[in-house]
Coordinates of C-alpha atoms in Angstrom, one line a residue:
M1 CA 25.5 -18.3 25.4
A2 CA 28.0 -15.9 27.5
D3 CA 31.3 -16.6 28.7
Q4 CA 31.9 -17.2 32.3
S5 CA 34.4 -17.1 34.9
C6 CA 35.1 -18.4 38.5
K7 CA 37.7 -18.9 40.9
V8 CA 37.3 -22.8 41.1
L9 CA 35.7 -24.9 38.2
V10 CA 35.1 -28.6 39.0
I11 CA 34.2 -31.1 36.3
G12 CA 32.0 -33.6 37.4
A13 CA 29.3 -33.8 40.4
G14 CA 30.0 -37.1 41.8
P15 CA 31.0 -38.0 45.3
G16 CA 34.2 -36.2 44.9
G17 CA 33.3 -33.4 42.9
Y18 CA 30.0 -32.3 44.5
V19 CA 32.0 -32.2 48.0
C20 CA 34.8 -30.1 46.6
A21 CA 32.6 -27.6 45.1
I22 CA 30.4 -27.4 48.3
R23 CA 33.6 -27.1 50.6
A24 CA 35.0 -24.8 48.1
S25 CA 32.0 -22.4 48.1
Q26 CA 31.4 -22.7 51.9
L27 CA 35.4 -21.1 52.2
G28 CA 34.2 -18.1 50.0
L29 CA 35.5 -19.3 46.9
D30 CA 33.5 -18.8 43.6
T31 CA 32.7 -22.1 42.4
I32 CA 31.3 -23.6 39.3
I33 CA 30.5 -27.1 38.8
V34 CA 29.9 -29.0 35.3
E35 CA 28.4 -32.2 35.1
K36 CA 26.9 -33.8 31.8
E37 CA 24.3 -35.8 33.6
A38 CA 22.8 -36.2 36.9
V39 CA 24.7 -34.9 40.0
G40 CA 25.8 -37.7 42.1
G41 CA 28.2 -39.2 39.6
T42 CA 28.4 -43.3 39.2
C43 CA 27.8 -43.9 42.9
L44 CA 24.7 -42.4 43.4
N45 CA 23.0 -42.9 39.9
I46 CA 23.9 -46.4 38.6
G47 CA 26.4 -47.7 41.2
C48 CA 26.7 -48.0 44.7
I49 CA 22.9 -46.8 45.9
P50 CA 21.2 -48.6 43.4
S51 CA 23.1 -51.8 43.8
K52 CA 22.2 -51.7 47.6
A53 CA 18.6 -51.0 46.9
L54 CA 18.5 -53.9 44.4
I55 CA 20.4 -56.2 47.3
H56 CA 18.0 -55.2 49.7
A57 CA 15.1 -55.9 47.7
A58 CA 16.4 -59.3 46.7
G59 CA 17.1 -60.3 50.5
E60 CA 13.2 -59.3 51.1
F61 CA 12.2 -61.3 48.3
H62 CA 14.5 -64.4 49.1
A63 CA 13.5 -64.5 52.9
L64 CA 9.6 -64.6 51.6
R65 CA 10.5 -67.6 49.0
E66 CA 12.1 -69.3 51.9
A67 CA 9.2 -68.9 54.2
A68 CA 6.8 -70.1 51.6
G69 CA 9.0 -73.1 51.1
G70 CA 8.7 -74.2 54.8
R71 CA 12.4 -73.4 55.3
S72 CA 12.1 -70.6 57.7
K73 CA 13.8 -71.4 61.3
L74 CA 12.0 -68.6 62.7
G75 CA 8.4 -70.4 62.1
I76 CA 7.4 -68.0 59.6
S77 CA 5.2 -69.2 57.0
A78 CA 3.8 -67.5 53.7
G79 CA 2.3 -68.0 50.3
P80 CA 3.9 -68.2 47.1
A81 CA 6.5 -65.3 46.6
A82 CA 6.7 -63.3 43.5
I83 CA 8.4 -60.2 42.4
D84 CA 7.4 -57.5 39.9
L85 CA 11.0 -56.1 38.9
K86 CA 9.8 -53.1 37.2
R87 CA 8.0 -52.0 40.3
T88 CA 11.6 -52.7 42.1
V89 CA 13.7 -50.8 39.8
A90 CA 10.9 -48.2 39.9
W91 CA 11.4 -48.0 43.7
K92 CA 15.1 -48.1 43.5
D93 CA 14.8 -45.0 40.8
G94 CA 12.7 -43.4 43.4
V95 CA 15.6 -43.6 46.1
V96 CA 18.1 -42.4 43.5
R97 CA 16.0 -39.3 42.5
Q98 CA 15.4 -38.4 46.2
L99 CA 19.2 -38.4 46.8
T100 CA 20.4 -36.7 43.5
G101 CA 17.4 -34.1 44.3
G102 CA 19.2 -33.5 47.6
V103 CA 22.6 -33.1 46.5
A104 CA 21.3 -30.6 43.9
G105 CA 19.9 -28.7 46.6
L106 CA 23.0 -28.9 48.8
L107 CA 25.2 -27.2 45.8
R108 CA 22.2 -24.7 45.6
K109 CA 22.3 -23.8 49.6
A110 CA 26.2 -23.6 49.3
G111 CA 26.0 -21.0 46.5
V112 CA 27.9 -23.3 43.8
R113 CA 26.9 -22.4 40.0
Q114 CA 25.8 -25.6 38.5
I115 CA 25.9 -26.2 34.6
E116 CA 24.6 -29.0 32.9
G117 CA 26.8 -30.0 29.8
T118 CA 29.8 -31.9 28.2
A119 CA 33.2 -30.3 29.5
R120 CA 35.9 -30.3 27.2
I121 CA 39.4 -29.1 28.7
L122 CA 41.1 -26.6 26.4
D123 CA 44.0 -25.7 28.7
G124 CA 44.7 -25.6 32.4
K125 CA 42.4 -22.3 32.6
T126 CA 39.9 -22.9 30.1
V127 CA 36.9 -25.3 29.4
S128 CA 34.2 -25.7 26.8
V129 CA 31.0 -26.9 27.6
E130 CA 28.6 -27.9 25.2
T131 CA 25.2 -27.2 26.7
A132 CA 21.4 -27.7 25.7
D133 CA 21.5 -24.1 25.0
G134 CA 24.9 -23.9 23.1
N135 CA 28.6 -23.9 23.7
L136 CA 29.9 -22.0 26.5
R137 CA 33.5 -21.0 27.4
I138 CA 34.3 -21.0 31.3
V139 CA 37.7 -19.4 32.4
C140 CA 38.9 -20.4 36.2
E141 CA 42.0 -19.8 38.3
H142 CA 41.6 -23.4 39.5
L143 CA 40.6 -26.5 37.9
V144 CA 39.5 -29.8 39.3
I145 CA 39.2 -32.9 37.5
A146 CA 36.4 -35.2 39.0
T147 CA 35.1 -37.2 36.1
G148 CA 35.1 -40.7 37.7
S149 CA 35.4 -43.8 35.8
R150 CA 33.4 -46.3 33.6
P151 CA 33.3 -50.0 33.2
V152 CA 36.0 -51.9 31.2
E153 CA 35.0 -53.5 28.2
V154 CA 36.5 -56.9 27.2
P155 CA 37.1 -57.2 23.4
L156 CA 35.5 -60.8 23.1
L157 CA 32.4 -59.5 25.1
P158 CA 31.4 -55.8 23.8
F159 CA 28.7 -54.4 25.8
G160 CA 25.2 -54.6 24.0
G161 CA 22.3 -57.0 23.7
N162 CA 22.5 -59.6 26.1
I163 CA 26.1 -58.6 27.1
L164 CA 25.7 -56.0 30.5
S165 CA 27.8 -53.7 32.2
S166 CA 26.8 -53.2 36.1
T167 CA 24.8 -50.2 34.6
E168 CA 22.3 -52.2 32.5
A169 CA 22.2 -55.0 35.2
L170 CA 20.6 -52.6 37.7
S171 CA 17.9 -51.7 35.3
L172 CA 16.8 -55.1 33.8
S173 CA 12.6 -55.2 33.7
Q174 CA 12.7 -58.8 34.4
V175 CA 14.7 -61.4 36.3
P176 CA 16.9 -63.6 33.6
E177 CA 16.5 -67.2 33.6
T178 CA 20.3 -67.5 33.8
L179 CA 22.7 -65.1 34.3
A180 CA 26.7 -65.4 33.8
V181 CA 29.2 -63.0 35.7
V182 CA 32.7 -62.7 34.2
G183 CA 34.7 -61.2 37.0
G184 CA 34.7 -62.4 40.6
G185 CA 35.1 -58.7 42.2
Y186 CA 32.9 -57.2 44.6
I187 CA 30.7 -55.5 42.0
G188 CA 30.0 -58.8 40.0
L189 CA 29.6 -60.9 43.4
E190 CA 26.9 -58.1 44.6
I191 CA 24.8 -58.1 41.9
G192 CA 25.4 -61.9 41.0
T193 CA 24.6 -62.8 44.4
A194 CA 21.1 -60.3 44.4
Y195 CA 19.8 -62.2 41.1
A196 CA 20.6 -65.5 42.6
K197 CA 18.2 -64.5 45.3
L198 CA 15.5 -63.4 43.0
G199 CA 15.7 -66.7 41.1
A200 CA 18.2 -66.6 38.5
R201 CA 20.4 -69.5 38.0
V202 CA 23.7 -67.8 38.2
S203 CA 27.3 -68.4 37.4
I204 CA 30.5 -66.7 38.2
V205 CA 33.7 -66.7 35.9
E206 CA 36.8 -65.6 37.6
A207 CA 40.3 -66.1 36.1
K208 CA 42.1 -66.1 39.1
S209 CA 42.1 -68.7 42.1
Q210 CA 40.0 -67.2 44.3
L211 CA 36.9 -64.8 44.7
L212 CA 37.6 -61.4 45.6
P213 CA 41.3 -62.1 45.0
Q214 CA 42.7 -58.9 46.9
Y215 CA 41.6 -60.4 50.3
D216 CA 42.8 -63.8 51.8
E217 CA 41.0 -66.9 51.5
E218 CA 39.8 -66.9 55.3
L219 CA 37.8 -63.9 54.6
T220 CA 36.1 -65.0 51.3
R221 CA 35.5 -68.3 52.4
P222 CA 32.1 -67.9 53.9
V223 CA 31.2 -65.8 50.7
L224 CA 31.9 -68.8 48.6
A225 CA 30.1 -71.0 51.1
R226 CA 27.0 -69.0 50.8
L227 CA 27.2 -68.5 47.1
K228 CA 27.3 -72.3 46.7
A229 CA 24.2 -72.6 49.4
L230 CA 22.3 -70.4 46.8
G231 CA 23.1 -72.5 44.2
V232 CA 25.6 -70.2 42.3
D233 CA 28.0 -72.2 40.3
V234 CA 31.7 -70.7 40.7
H235 CA 34.3 -71.2 37.8
L236 CA 37.9 -70.2 39.1
N237 CA 40.7 -70.2 37.1
A238 CA 38.4 -69.6 34.1
V239 CA 38.3 -67.5 31.2
A240 CA 35.7 -66.1 29.2
E241 CA 36.1 -66.7 25.6
G242 CA 32.9 -65.4 23.7
Y243 CA 29.3 -65.2 23.9
D244 CA 26.5 -67.0 21.2
Q245 CA 23.9 -64.7 21.0
A246 CA 21.6 -66.9 19.1
G247 CA 22.1 -70.0 21.4
R248 CA 22.8 -68.0 24.5
M249 CA 25.7 -69.5 25.6
L250 CA 29.2 -68.1 26.9
A251 CA 32.2 -69.9 25.8
V252 CA 34.8 -70.4 28.9
K253 CA 38.1 -72.2 29.0
A254 CA 39.5 -73.8 32.2
G255 CA 42.3 -76.0 32.8
G256 CA 42.7 -76.2 28.9
V257 CA 39.3 -77.5 28.7
S258 CA 36.5 -75.3 26.6
S259 CA 32.9 -75.5 27.6
G260 CA 29.7 -73.5 27.3
I261 CA 27.7 -71.7 30.3
A262 CA 23.8 -71.0 29.9
A263 CA 23.4 -67.5 29.9
D264 CA 20.5 -65.1 29.0
K265 CA 22.5 -62.5 30.0
V266 CA 25.9 -61.7 30.8
L267 CA 27.4 -59.5 33.3
V268 CA 30.8 -58.4 32.6
T269 CA 32.6 -56.6 35.9
V270 CA 36.5 -57.2 35.2
G271 CA 37.7 -53.5 36.4
R272 CA 36.9 -49.8 35.7
R273 CA 39.1 -47.3 34.0
P274 CA 39.3 -43.6 34.5
V275 CA 37.5 -41.2 32.2
L276 CA 39.8 -38.8 31.1
E277 CA 40.7 -38.7 27.2
E278 CA 36.9 -38.0 26.6
V279 CA 36.8 -34.6 28.4
G280 CA 40.4 -33.5 26.7
V281 CA 42.7 -34.3 29.9
E282 CA 45.5 -35.7 27.7
A283 CA 45.5 -31.8 26.3
L284 CA 47.2 -30.9 29.5
G285 CA 50.1 -33.3 29.3
L286 CA 49.6 -34.1 33.2
D287 CA 51.7 -36.9 34.9
R288 CA 50.3 -40.3 34.9
N289 CA 50.4 -43.6 37.1
G290 CA 49.7 -45.9 34.4
P291 CA 46.1 -44.8 33.3
F292 CA 45.4 -42.4 36.2
I293 CA 46.4 -38.9 36.8
R294 CA 49.2 -38.6 39.0
C295 CA 48.8 -36.2 42.3
N296 CA 50.4 -35.3 45.7
D297 CA 49.0 -35.9 49.0
R298 CA 46.9 -32.3 48.3
G299 CA 45.6 -33.3 45.0
Q300 CA 47.8 -31.4 43.0
T301 CA 48.9 -32.4 39.5
S302 CA 52.1 -31.6 37.7
M303 CA 50.4 -28.8 36.4
R304 CA 49.9 -25.6 38.5
Q305 CA 46.3 -25.0 39.9
V306 CA 45.3 -28.2 38.4
Y307 CA 43.8 -30.9 40.5
A308 CA 42.5 -34.2 40.4
I309 CA 40.1 -36.2 42.9
G310 CA 38.3 -39.5 42.7
D311 CA 38.5 -42.7 40.4
V312 CA 40.6 -40.7 37.7
T313 CA 43.6 -40.9 40.5
G314 CA 43.6 -44.7 40.9
E315 CA 43.0 -47.2 43.4
P316 CA 40.9 -47.8 45.6
M317 CA 37.9 -46.5 43.6
L318 CA 35.6 -45.7 46.3
A319 CA 33.2 -42.9 47.0
H320 CA 34.3 -42.2 50.4
R321 CA 37.8 -41.7 49.6
A322 CA 36.9 -39.2 46.7
M323 CA 34.8 -37.4 49.1
A324 CA 37.9 -36.8 51.4
Q325 CA 40.2 -35.8 48.7
G326 CA 37.5 -33.3 47.7
E327 CA 37.4 -31.6 50.9
I328 CA 41.3 -31.7 50.8
V329 CA 41.5 -29.9 47.4
A330 CA 38.9 -27.4 48.5
E331 CA 40.7 -26.4 51.5
G332 CA 44.1 -26.2 50.0
I333 CA 42.9 -23.7 47.3
A334 CA 41.2 -22.0 50.0
G335 CA 44.9 -21.8 51.4
Q336 CA 44.4 -24.0 54.6
A337 CA 47.3 -26.5 54.9
S338 CA 45.1 -29.5 54.3
R339 CA 46.9 -32.7 53.1
W340 CA 46.1 -36.3 53.0
E341 CA 47.3 -38.0 56.1
K342 CA 44.5 -40.7 56.4
R343 CA 45.6 -43.9 57.8
V344 CA 42.8 -46.0 56.7
I345 CA 40.4 -46.1 54.1
P346 CA 37.7 -48.7 54.9
A347 CA 36.2 -50.8 52.1
V348 CA 32.9 -52.9 52.4
C349 CA 31.8 -55.5 50.0
F350 CA 28.1 -56.0 50.0
T351 CA 28.3 -59.8 49.3
D352 CA 26.3 -62.4 51.5
P353 CA 27.6 -62.4 53.9
E354 CA 29.2 -58.9 54.0
I355 CA 32.9 -58.0 54.3
V356 CA 34.4 -55.2 55.8
V357 CA 38.3 -54.5 55.5
A358 CA 40.2 -51.8 57.4
G359 CA 43.9 -51.2 57.6
L360 CA 46.3 -54.0 57.0
L361 CA 45.7 -57.8 56.2
P362 CA 47.9 -60.2 57.7
G363 CA 50.0 -60.9 55.1
E364 CA 50.3 -57.1 54.3
A365 CA 51.5 -56.6 58.0
H366 CA 54.0 -59.3 57.5
A367 CA 55.2 -57.8 54.4
V368 CA 55.9 -54.7 56.1
G369 CA 57.9 -56.4 58.9
K370 CA 55.7 -56.4 61.5
D371 CA 55.6 -58.7 64.5
V372 CA 52.3 -59.7 63.6
G373 CA 49.4 -61.0 66.3
I374 CA 46.1 -62.3 65.0
A375 CA 43.1 -62.1 67.1
S376 CA 39.5 -63.7 65.8
Y377 CA 36.3 -64.0 67.4
P378 CA 33.4 -66.3 65.6
L379 CA 30.1 -64.6 65.3
R380 CA 28.4 -67.7 66.3
A381 CA 29.4 -66.6 69.8
N382 CA 27.7 -63.5 69.5
G383 CA 24.1 -63.3 71.1
R384 CA 23.2 -60.5 68.2
S385 CA 24.2 -62.4 65.2
L386 CA 22.2 -65.6 66.4
T387 CA 19.4 -63.3 66.6
L388 CA 19.5 -62.3 63.1
E389 CA 19.5 -66.1 62.1
R390 CA 23.2 -65.7 60.5
S391 CA 26.2 -66.4 62.3
D392 CA 28.7 -67.4 59.8
G393 CA 32.0 -65.1 59.9
F394 CA 33.9 -63.6 62.2
V395 CA 35.8 -60.4 63.1
R396 CA 39.4 -60.2 63.3
I397 CA 42.2 -57.6 64.5
V398 CA 45.7 -57.6 63.3
F399 CA 47.9 -56.0 65.7
D400 CA 52.1 -55.5 66.7
K401 CA 52.6 -57.8 69.4
R402 CA 55.1 -55.5 71.0
S403 CA 53.1 -52.4 71.3
G404 CA 49.6 -53.8 70.8
L405 CA 48.9 -51.2 68.0
V406 CA 46.1 -52.1 66.0
L407 CA 46.9 -52.4 62.5
G408 CA 44.0 -53.6 60.8
I409 CA 40.3 -55.0 61.3
Q410 CA 38.4 -57.2 59.3
A411 CA 35.3 -59.0 59.6
V412 CA 33.0 -61.2 57.5
G413 CA 29.2 -61.5 58.3
A414 CA 25.7 -60.5 57.6
A415 CA 25.2 -56.6 58.5
C416 CA 29.0 -56.5 59.5
A417 CA 29.0 -53.3 57.2
E418 CA 27.5 -51.0 60.1
M419 CA 31.0 -51.5 61.6
A420 CA 33.2 -50.0 59.2
G421 CA 33.1 -46.7 60.9
E422 CA 34.2 -48.3 64.3
F423 CA 37.1 -50.3 62.5
A424 CA 38.3 -47.1 60.7
L425 CA 37.9 -45.1 64.0
A426 CA 40.2 -47.3 66.2
L427 CA 43.0 -47.2 63.3
E428 CA 42.9 -43.6 62.7
M429 CA 43.1 -42.9 66.6
C430 CA 46.2 -45.3 66.6
A431 CA 44.1 -47.5 69.0
T432 CA 45.8 -50.5 71.0
L433 CA 44.1 -53.7 71.9
T434 CA 43.9 -52.5 75.5
D435 CA 41.9 -49.4 74.2
V436 CA 39.6 -51.4 72.2
A437 CA 39.1 -54.0 75.0
A438 CA 38.6 -51.5 77.7
T439 CA 35.8 -49.6 75.7
I440 CA 32.4 -50.5 76.9
H441 CA 30.5 -52.0 73.8
A442 CA 26.8 -52.1 74.0
H443 CA 25.1 -55.5 74.6
P444 CA 23.3 -57.2 72.5
T445 CA 25.4 -56.0 69.6
L446 CA 27.6 -57.2 66.7
G447 CA 30.2 -54.4 68.4
E448 CA 30.8 -56.6 70.9
T449 CA 32.9 -59.1 69.2
V450 CA 35.5 -56.2 68.2
Q451 CA 36.0 -55.8 71.8
E452 CA 36.0 -59.9 72.4
A453 CA 38.6 -59.9 69.8
A454 CA 40.9 -57.6 71.6
L455 CA 40.0 -59.3 74.5
M456 CA 41.4 -62.5 73.0
G457 CA 44.3 -60.6 71.5
L458 CA 45.5 -59.7 75.4
G459 CA 44.7 -63.2 76.2
K460 CA 42.1 -62.1 78.4
A461 CA 38.9 -63.8 76.6
L462 CA 35.3 -63.6 78.5
H463 CA 33.1 -65.0 76.1
A464 CA 35.2 -67.6 73.8

């Protein structure tokens, strides 16, 4: 294959990479993107999209089982529920194919040259790509590293056989009778909850004293209660010590006492690490923040005209953060004055109930010296929540008492994920409690809870 050259070369076609490539091409920059697998990256192919598909299917199946057992409060009854997980996975894969095809089409529409192959960085201007047709060398003016991350492997629990990463857990052909989840973060809880609804006996093993340890206990309490209602066994302050493949037993130690947990499958979700050495990033000698690439507010690394976006730059490892970084890098290369000036990156845990976090948590606001006010509004007082048959949870606004400036908004409850945009917009626009309280919210909607929480913070509660 003949060598190629371009203005911008993006390695990795995940959310950050493909957005960067599209924007760069839209701005008139000759752009090539290299991806060794399907476009869309982890999020679209083996992460957020397929996991949400599984979560939805599990929720539908669980509702049918409740109806079949005469436990539906809505008066709905049904015959025995059954699930063909192969068909479920096939449907999930169809959703993924539709979206990856859409991304590939967007890249073509923007005029981005797409190359399928494994990239290896030779220097800051040159990349070798191993393709099905042979090796290709690409010379570029600007190099963008968007190679993403992969699951962390625990030495005592190496992936393989019955020990799964999230990738394998999203593609099982049948529901395991017993499933142990090592790690109580959002990935483990999302997938573990889904399998509990599908009929597996699920156990969660978390080394710290609470699930989702990055959040406060008030936010996670409804999730823990729901897990217990679903029959999930939660082991806190517990460490997995190994797995007996023959006996299908996970060894766990808690409080100095060792025990075993029955586990036909073990899902390990203890974190993710950046994909860097595999593509030769070490050859560039870039400055690092621990395992991650250090970059400035324009996505520039310590090497001139080399940029990094997405998971390789560290936490939070979120697709929408990577997309925002991709736009900024492309616009900067095109000579625009774009830089990272975001006030907030919302985060959603698609647990049951869902958790949405934007801005500062109460403890974080106190830690930076704010005169903190907190206003919470319970979902049980919201008409829309009651009609959804799930009213556990609340919406909470963290604000500065002196100015009324909104510092953070959090929620835990069914369908709360759809309010993430409103939370982020309020913070980006520097809204005060008065701004939120004076905004008319449609009735009956979950969004009314945000207005009601603001009214509570002002001492003007109407429905509490």
